[in-house]
Tab-separated table of C-alpha atoms in Angstrom:
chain	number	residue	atom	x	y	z
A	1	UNK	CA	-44.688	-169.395	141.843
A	2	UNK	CA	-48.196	-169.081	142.857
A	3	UNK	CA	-48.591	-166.925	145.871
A	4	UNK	CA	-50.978	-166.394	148.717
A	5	UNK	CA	-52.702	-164.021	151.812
A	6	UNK	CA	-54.467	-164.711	154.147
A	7	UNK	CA	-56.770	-161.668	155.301
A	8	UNK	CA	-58.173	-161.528	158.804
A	9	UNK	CA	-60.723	-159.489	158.795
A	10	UNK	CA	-62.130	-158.599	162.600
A	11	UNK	CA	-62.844	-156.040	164.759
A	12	UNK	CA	-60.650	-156.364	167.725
A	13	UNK	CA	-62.577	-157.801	171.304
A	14	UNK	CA	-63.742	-154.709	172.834
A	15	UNK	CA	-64.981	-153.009	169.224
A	16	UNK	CA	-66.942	-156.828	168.770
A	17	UNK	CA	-68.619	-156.725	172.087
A	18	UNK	CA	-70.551	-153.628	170.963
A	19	UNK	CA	-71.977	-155.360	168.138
A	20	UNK	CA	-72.389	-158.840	169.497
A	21	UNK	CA	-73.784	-159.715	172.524
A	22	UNK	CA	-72.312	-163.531	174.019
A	23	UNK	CA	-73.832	-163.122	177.883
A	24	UNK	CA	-76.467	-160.786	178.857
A	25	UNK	CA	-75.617	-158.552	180.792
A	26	UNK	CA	-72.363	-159.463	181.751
A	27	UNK	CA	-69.734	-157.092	180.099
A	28	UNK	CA	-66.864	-159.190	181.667
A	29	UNK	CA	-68.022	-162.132	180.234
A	30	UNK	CA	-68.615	-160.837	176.808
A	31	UNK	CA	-64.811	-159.564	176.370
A	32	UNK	CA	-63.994	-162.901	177.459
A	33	UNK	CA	-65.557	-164.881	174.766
A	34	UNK	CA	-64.629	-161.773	172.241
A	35	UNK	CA	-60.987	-161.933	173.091
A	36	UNK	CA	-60.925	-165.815	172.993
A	37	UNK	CA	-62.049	-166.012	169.920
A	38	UNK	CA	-60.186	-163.487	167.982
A	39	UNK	CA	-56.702	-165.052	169.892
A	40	UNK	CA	-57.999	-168.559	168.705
A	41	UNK	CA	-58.299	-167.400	164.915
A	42	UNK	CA	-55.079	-165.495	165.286
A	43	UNK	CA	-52.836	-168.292	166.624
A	44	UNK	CA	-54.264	-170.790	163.947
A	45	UNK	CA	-53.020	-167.766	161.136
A	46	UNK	CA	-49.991	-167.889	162.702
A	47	UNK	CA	-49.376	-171.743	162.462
A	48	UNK	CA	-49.334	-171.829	159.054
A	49	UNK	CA	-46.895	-169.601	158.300
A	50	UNK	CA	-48.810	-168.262	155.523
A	51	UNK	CA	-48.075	-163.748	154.812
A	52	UNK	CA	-51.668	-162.801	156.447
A	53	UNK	CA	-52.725	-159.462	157.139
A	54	UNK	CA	-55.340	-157.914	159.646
A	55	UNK	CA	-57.864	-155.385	159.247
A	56	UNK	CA	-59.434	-154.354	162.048
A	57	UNK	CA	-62.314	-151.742	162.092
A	58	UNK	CA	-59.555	-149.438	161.700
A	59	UNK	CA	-58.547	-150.532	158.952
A	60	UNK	CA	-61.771	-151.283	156.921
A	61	UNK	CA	-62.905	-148.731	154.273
A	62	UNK	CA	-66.606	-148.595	152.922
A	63	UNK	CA	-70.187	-148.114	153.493
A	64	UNK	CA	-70.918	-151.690	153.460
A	65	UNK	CA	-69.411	-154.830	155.132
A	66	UNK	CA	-69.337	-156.184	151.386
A	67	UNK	CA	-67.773	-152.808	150.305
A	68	UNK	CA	-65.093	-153.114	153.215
A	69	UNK	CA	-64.057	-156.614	152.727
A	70	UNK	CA	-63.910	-156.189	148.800
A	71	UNK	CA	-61.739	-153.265	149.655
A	72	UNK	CA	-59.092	-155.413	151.986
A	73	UNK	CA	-59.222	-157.904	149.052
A	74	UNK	CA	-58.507	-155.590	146.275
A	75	UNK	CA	-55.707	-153.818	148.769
A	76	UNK	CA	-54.223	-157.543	149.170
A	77	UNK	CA	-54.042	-158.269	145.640
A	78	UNK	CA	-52.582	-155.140	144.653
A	79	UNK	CA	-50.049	-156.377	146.862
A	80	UNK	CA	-48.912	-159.418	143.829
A	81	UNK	CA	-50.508	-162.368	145.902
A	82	UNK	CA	-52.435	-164.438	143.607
A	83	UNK	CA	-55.082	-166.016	145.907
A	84	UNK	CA	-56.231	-164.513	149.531
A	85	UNK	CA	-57.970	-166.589	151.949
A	86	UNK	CA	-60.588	-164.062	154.027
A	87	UNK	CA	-61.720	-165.378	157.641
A	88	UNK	CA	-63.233	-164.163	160.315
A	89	UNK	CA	-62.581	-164.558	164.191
A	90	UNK	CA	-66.442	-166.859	164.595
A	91	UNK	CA	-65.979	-169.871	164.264
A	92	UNK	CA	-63.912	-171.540	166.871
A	93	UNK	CA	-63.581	-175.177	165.223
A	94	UNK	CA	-61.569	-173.753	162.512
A	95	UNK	CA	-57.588	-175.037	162.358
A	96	UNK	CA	-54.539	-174.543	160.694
A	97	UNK	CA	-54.576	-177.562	158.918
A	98	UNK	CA	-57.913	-175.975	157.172
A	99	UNK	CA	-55.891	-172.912	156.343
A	100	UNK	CA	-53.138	-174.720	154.552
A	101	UNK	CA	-55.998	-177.161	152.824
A	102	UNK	CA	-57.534	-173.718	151.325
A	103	UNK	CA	-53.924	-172.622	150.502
A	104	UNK	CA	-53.077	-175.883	148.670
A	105	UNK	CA	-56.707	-176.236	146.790
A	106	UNK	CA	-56.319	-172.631	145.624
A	107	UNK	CA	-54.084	-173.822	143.405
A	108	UNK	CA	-55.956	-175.213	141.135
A	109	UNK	CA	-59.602	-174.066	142.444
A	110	UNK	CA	-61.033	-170.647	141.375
A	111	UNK	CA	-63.120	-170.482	144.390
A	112	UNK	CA	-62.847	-172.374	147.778
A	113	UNK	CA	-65.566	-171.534	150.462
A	114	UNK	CA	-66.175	-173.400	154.209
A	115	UNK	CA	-70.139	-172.445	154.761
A	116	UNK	CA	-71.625	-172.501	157.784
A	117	UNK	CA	-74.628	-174.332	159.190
A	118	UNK	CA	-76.555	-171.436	158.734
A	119	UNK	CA	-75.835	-170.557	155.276
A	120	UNK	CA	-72.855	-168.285	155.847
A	121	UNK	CA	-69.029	-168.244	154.754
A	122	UNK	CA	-66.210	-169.023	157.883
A	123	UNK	CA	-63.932	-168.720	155.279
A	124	UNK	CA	-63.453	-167.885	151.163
A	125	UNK	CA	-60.384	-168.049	149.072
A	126	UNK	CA	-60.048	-167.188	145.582
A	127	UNK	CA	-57.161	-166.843	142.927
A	128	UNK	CA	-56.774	-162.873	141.653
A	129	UNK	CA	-58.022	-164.066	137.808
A	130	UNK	CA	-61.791	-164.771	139.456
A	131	UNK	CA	-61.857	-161.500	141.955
A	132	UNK	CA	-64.337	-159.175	140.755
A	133	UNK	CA	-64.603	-155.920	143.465
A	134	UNK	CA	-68.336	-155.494	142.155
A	135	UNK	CA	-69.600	-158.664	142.509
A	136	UNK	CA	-67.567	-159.518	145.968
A	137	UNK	CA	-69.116	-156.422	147.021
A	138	UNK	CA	-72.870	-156.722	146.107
A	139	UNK	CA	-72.736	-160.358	147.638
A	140	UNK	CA	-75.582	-161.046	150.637
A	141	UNK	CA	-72.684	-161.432	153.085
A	142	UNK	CA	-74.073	-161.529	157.106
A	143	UNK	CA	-77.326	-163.632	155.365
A	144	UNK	CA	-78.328	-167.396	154.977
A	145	UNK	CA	-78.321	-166.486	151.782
A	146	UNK	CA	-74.359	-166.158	150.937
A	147	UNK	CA	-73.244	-169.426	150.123
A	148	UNK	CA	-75.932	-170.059	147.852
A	149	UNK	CA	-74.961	-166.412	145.877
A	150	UNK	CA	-71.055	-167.800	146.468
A	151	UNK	CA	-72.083	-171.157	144.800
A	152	UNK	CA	-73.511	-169.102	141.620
A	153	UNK	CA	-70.331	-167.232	140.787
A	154	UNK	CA	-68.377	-170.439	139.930
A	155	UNK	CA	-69.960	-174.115	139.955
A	156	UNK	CA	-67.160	-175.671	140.484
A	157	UNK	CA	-66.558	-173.826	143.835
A	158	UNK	CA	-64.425	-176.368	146.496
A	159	UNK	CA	-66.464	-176.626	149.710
A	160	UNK	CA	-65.102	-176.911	153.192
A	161	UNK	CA	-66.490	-179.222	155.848
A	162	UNK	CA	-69.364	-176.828	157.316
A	163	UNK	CA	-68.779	-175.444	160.766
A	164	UNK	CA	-70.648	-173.479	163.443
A	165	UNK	CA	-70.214	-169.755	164.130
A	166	UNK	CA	-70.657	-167.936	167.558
A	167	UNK	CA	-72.483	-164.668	167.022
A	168	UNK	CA	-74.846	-164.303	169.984
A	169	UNK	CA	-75.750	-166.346	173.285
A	170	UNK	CA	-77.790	-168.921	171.674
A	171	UNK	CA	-75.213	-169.654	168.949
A	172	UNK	CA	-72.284	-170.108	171.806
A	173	UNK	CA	-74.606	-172.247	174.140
A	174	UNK	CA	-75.537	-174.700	171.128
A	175	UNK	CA	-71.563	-174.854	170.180
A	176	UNK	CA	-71.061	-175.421	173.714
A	177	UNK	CA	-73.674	-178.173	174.391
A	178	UNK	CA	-73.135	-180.544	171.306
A	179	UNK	CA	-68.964	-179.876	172.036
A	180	UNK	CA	-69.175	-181.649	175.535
A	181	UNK	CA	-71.399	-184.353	177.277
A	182	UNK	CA	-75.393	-182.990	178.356
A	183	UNK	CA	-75.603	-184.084	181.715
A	184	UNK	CA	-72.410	-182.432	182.266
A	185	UNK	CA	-73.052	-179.123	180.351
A	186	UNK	CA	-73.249	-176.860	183.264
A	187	UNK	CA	-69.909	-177.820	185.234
A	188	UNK	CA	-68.137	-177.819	182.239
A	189	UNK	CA	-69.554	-174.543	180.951
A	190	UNK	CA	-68.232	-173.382	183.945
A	191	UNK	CA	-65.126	-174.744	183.504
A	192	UNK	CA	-64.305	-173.630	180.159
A	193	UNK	CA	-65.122	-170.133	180.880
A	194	UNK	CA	-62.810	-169.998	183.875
A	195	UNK	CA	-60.163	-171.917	181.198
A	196	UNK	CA	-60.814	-169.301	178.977
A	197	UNK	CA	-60.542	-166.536	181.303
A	198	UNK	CA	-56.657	-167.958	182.255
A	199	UNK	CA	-55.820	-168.489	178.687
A	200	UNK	CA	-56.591	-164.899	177.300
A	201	UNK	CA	-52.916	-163.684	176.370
A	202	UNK	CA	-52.132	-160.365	174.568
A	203	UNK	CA	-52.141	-161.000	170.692
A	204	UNK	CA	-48.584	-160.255	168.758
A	205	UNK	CA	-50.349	-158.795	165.438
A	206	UNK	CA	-47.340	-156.593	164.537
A	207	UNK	CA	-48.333	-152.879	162.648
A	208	UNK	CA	-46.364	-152.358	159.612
A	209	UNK	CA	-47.873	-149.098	158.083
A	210	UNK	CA	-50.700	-146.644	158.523
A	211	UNK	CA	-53.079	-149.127	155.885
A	212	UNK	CA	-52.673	-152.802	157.178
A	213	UNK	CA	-51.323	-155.056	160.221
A	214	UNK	CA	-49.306	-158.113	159.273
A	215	UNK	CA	-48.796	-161.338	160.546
A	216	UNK	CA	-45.901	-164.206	160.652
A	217	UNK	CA	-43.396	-161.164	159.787
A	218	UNK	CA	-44.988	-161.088	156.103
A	219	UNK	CA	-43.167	-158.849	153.340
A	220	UNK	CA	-45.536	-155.842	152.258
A	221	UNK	CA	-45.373	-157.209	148.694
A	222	UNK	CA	-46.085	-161.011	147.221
A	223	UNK	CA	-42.363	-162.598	146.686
């Protein structure tokens, strides 16, 4: 039976604003659209149903973000899973139903990848057989330049629908302005922030040893 993780790999809201910056000036703010965006990524995880485990900054080993996140790949694999699926907490059109798409194409896909419009990766999955540490590791990840390296390790990588991120301010007003009508954009900016401020709720990510947080009660090891 062919078996797989999903990895969320994030640093939690308050670690995110340091590195990120979503309002200027406004530290509230900031935490607001930090927190709603890693509950958003976490609730679709949790959907599926799928053994997923987080690594927070805590959690993440290595120099390099391409050392760290080859690391939480290699840890998952030694688990038994034969694919993991690695996302983020960025990109708040992705869904569940993407999730399970990714888990069902992995069967029979080496490499399955959802770019971004700038040339990044919301999301990679790959089957154990086609994980290399080195190469994962040496990738251009945080670069326009990562899907095109992705698209080099295997041409017959599956591609997602692209989506937008949210890493700064202009990046969350352009999501925001194409998501609702222009000559409505303020009010409804307004609007969502004071939606999103209501709607933050306390995530459930359960700890299950010293080395890795699971979610949707997963076993430590593949079935």
């Amino acid at each position: 039976m062919h078996t797989s993780a999903i990895i969320y790999f994030s640093r939690l809201p308050g670690e995110e604003i340091r590195h990120k910056t979503f309002f200027d000036g406004n530290e509230r703010l900031n935490n607001v659209i930090a927190s709603k965006l890693f509950d958003h990524t976490a609730s679709i995880i949790k959907k599926t149903g799928i053994p997923a485990f987080y690594y927070s900054e805590q959690y993440q080993h290595g120099e390099s973000f391409g050392e760290r996140i080859s690391n939480a790949m290699a840890e998952v694999f030694g688990l038994g899973y034969d694919s993991v699926i690695v996302v983020g907490s960025d990109t708040p059109n992705l869904d569940s139903a993407s999730l399970l798409k990714t888990n069902t194409l992995l069967l029979d896909n080496p490499l399955v990848a959802g770019p971004t419009q700038l040339g990044g990766c919301y999301l990679l999955g790959i089957q154990k057989n086609a994980f290399n540490k080195n190469v994962i590791s040496s990738l251009p990840w945080q670069s326009a330049k990562l899907m095109t390296a992705l698209a080099s390790l295997a041409p017959a990588i599956f591609l997602l629908t692209a989506l937008k991120e949210i890493n700064n301010a202009a990046q969350l007003y352009l999501f925001t302005k194409t998501a609702i009508k222009a000559q409505a954009f303020i009010a409804s900016f307004i609007q969502l922030i004071i939606s999103w401020i209501n709607s933050i709720q306390k995530n459930n990510l359960q700890q299950t040893s010293p080395a890795v947080v699971y979610i949707n009660n997963a076993p430590g090891r593949a079935p």
